[in-house]
């Protein structure tokens, strides 16, 4: 009997790669962010996506966050990440509620 190829340390000698049934798709398994991000930003600029979002009518009115300067209180720490994540979540929540959301970053 032919010995099967080992893929992991849990079960030596067994090749589980043939047992995983993944769909066949043209969608890349890699993000390729270094290449894709400029393409996405060019699309947003050429199609004026952000401007169109700001122009759409909203019965609930506007919601604006004026964010302070980044890292104003010393070295970068987890509180900075929490701050940015919470502000992003609040903006997305307000947008989903129907507000016209605008995020304005600030510096000294």
Tab-separated table of C-alpha atoms in Angstrom:
chain	number	residue	atom	x	y	z
A	1	UNK	CA	0.000	0.000	0.000
A	2	UNK	CA	1.248	3.462	-0.842
A	3	UNK	CA	1.852	5.709	2.120
A	4	UNK	CA	-0.323	8.835	2.049
A	5	UNK	CA	1.271	12.282	2.246
A	6	UNK	CA	1.160	14.064	5.637
A	7	UNK	CA	-0.434	17.531	5.687
A	8	UNK	CA	-0.564	18.167	9.400
A	9	UNK	CA	0.840	17.079	12.710
A	10	UNK	CA	-2.556	15.895	14.080
A	11	UNK	CA	-2.839	12.836	11.840
A	12	UNK	CA	0.502	11.882	10.319
A	13	UNK	CA	0.314	9.910	7.098
A	14	UNK	CA	-3.176	11.062	6.011
A	15	UNK	CA	-3.729	13.583	3.193
A	16	UNK	CA	-6.898	15.525	4.038
A	17	UNK	CA	-6.508	17.981	1.138
A	18	UNK	CA	-8.694	15.756	-1.069
A	19	UNK	CA	-11.501	15.587	1.536
A	20	UNK	CA	-12.243	19.317	1.672
A	21	UNK	CA	-14.946	20.149	-0.861
A	22	UNK	CA	-14.489	23.773	-1.845
A	23	UNK	CA	-16.524	25.436	-4.597
A	24	UNK	CA	-14.848	26.119	-7.923
A	25	UNK	CA	-14.783	29.877	-8.477
A	26	UNK	CA	-12.896	32.540	-10.389
A	27	UNK	CA	-12.835	34.649	-7.228
A	28	UNK	CA	-9.239	35.023	-6.091
A	29	UNK	CA	-8.272	33.542	-2.754
A	30	UNK	CA	-5.778	36.367	-2.308
A	31	UNK	CA	-6.785	39.932	-1.577
A	32	UNK	CA	-3.872	41.442	-3.524
A	33	UNK	CA	-4.512	44.661	-1.636
A	34	UNK	CA	-1.358	46.301	-2.914
A	35	UNK	CA	-2.713	46.060	-6.462
A	36	UNK	CA	-6.475	46.170	-5.835
A	37	UNK	CA	-6.678	49.129	-3.441
A	38	UNK	CA	-5.511	51.723	-6.009
A	39	UNK	CA	-7.993	50.247	-8.525
A	40	UNK	CA	-10.846	50.551	-6.034
A	41	UNK	CA	-9.886	54.106	-5.084
A	42	UNK	CA	-9.680	55.087	-8.770
A	43	UNK	CA	-13.154	53.631	-9.305
A	44	UNK	CA	-14.577	55.566	-6.333
A	45	UNK	CA	-12.974	58.788	-7.634
A	46	UNK	CA	-14.039	58.318	-11.270
A	47	UNK	CA	-17.603	57.359	-10.335
A	48	UNK	CA	-17.761	59.978	-7.530
A	49	UNK	CA	-19.266	57.392	-5.181
A	50	UNK	CA	-18.625	59.352	-1.962
A	51	UNK	CA	-20.002	62.571	-3.442
A	52	UNK	CA	-23.152	60.755	-4.588
A	53	UNK	CA	-23.622	59.339	-1.104
A	54	UNK	CA	-23.393	62.856	0.346
A	55	UNK	CA	-25.882	64.218	-2.197
A	56	UNK	CA	-28.613	61.662	-1.561
A	57	UNK	CA	-31.605	63.010	0.356
A	58	UNK	CA	-32.187	62.010	3.969
A	59	UNK	CA	-35.383	62.603	5.920
A	60	UNK	CA	-33.536	62.042	9.192
A	61	UNK	CA	-30.959	64.743	8.488
A	62	UNK	CA	-27.214	64.771	8.778
A	63	UNK	CA	-24.891	63.033	11.210
A	64	UNK	CA	-21.325	64.316	11.357
A	65	UNK	CA	-18.370	63.161	13.437
A	66	UNK	CA	-15.497	65.604	13.803
A	67	UNK	CA	-12.605	63.387	14.793
A	68	UNK	CA	-9.687	64.821	16.721
A	69	UNK	CA	-6.034	64.540	15.796
A	70	UNK	CA	-4.682	61.012	15.619
A	71	UNK	CA	-2.406	59.869	18.431
A	72	UNK	CA	-2.537	63.203	20.245
A	73	UNK	CA	-1.755	61.691	23.633
A	74	UNK	CA	1.573	60.009	23.076
A	75	UNK	CA	2.525	56.639	21.690
A	76	UNK	CA	0.069	54.493	19.772
A	77	UNK	CA	-1.884	52.104	22.019
A	78	UNK	CA	-5.023	49.919	21.947
A	79	UNK	CA	-7.202	52.841	23.007
A	80	UNK	CA	-6.472	54.511	19.664
A	81	UNK	CA	-7.633	51.425	17.772
A	82	UNK	CA	-10.771	51.173	19.909
A	83	UNK	CA	-11.516	54.851	19.293
A	84	UNK	CA	-11.264	54.512	15.496
A	85	UNK	CA	-13.218	51.243	15.425
A	86	UNK	CA	-16.053	52.703	17.517
A	87	UNK	CA	-16.275	55.835	15.360
A	88	UNK	CA	-16.372	53.708	12.216
A	89	UNK	CA	-19.089	51.472	13.701
A	90	UNK	CA	-21.155	54.494	14.766
A	91	UNK	CA	-20.895	56.006	11.279
A	92	UNK	CA	-21.965	52.752	9.630
A	93	UNK	CA	-24.854	52.322	12.087
A	94	UNK	CA	-26.108	55.857	11.502
A	95	UNK	CA	-25.812	55.382	7.734
A	96	UNK	CA	-27.831	52.164	7.962
A	97	UNK	CA	-30.488	54.069	9.931
A	98	UNK	CA	-30.825	56.491	7.033
A	99	UNK	CA	-28.796	59.499	8.144
A	100	UNK	CA	-26.564	61.384	5.756
A	101	UNK	CA	-23.244	60.564	7.430
A	102	UNK	CA	-20.086	62.597	7.115
A	103	UNK	CA	-16.769	61.817	8.803
A	104	UNK	CA	-14.388	64.738	9.129
A	105	UNK	CA	-10.866	63.895	10.328
A	106	UNK	CA	-9.064	66.608	12.229
A	107	UNK	CA	-5.550	67.715	13.096
A	108	UNK	CA	-4.131	70.525	15.166
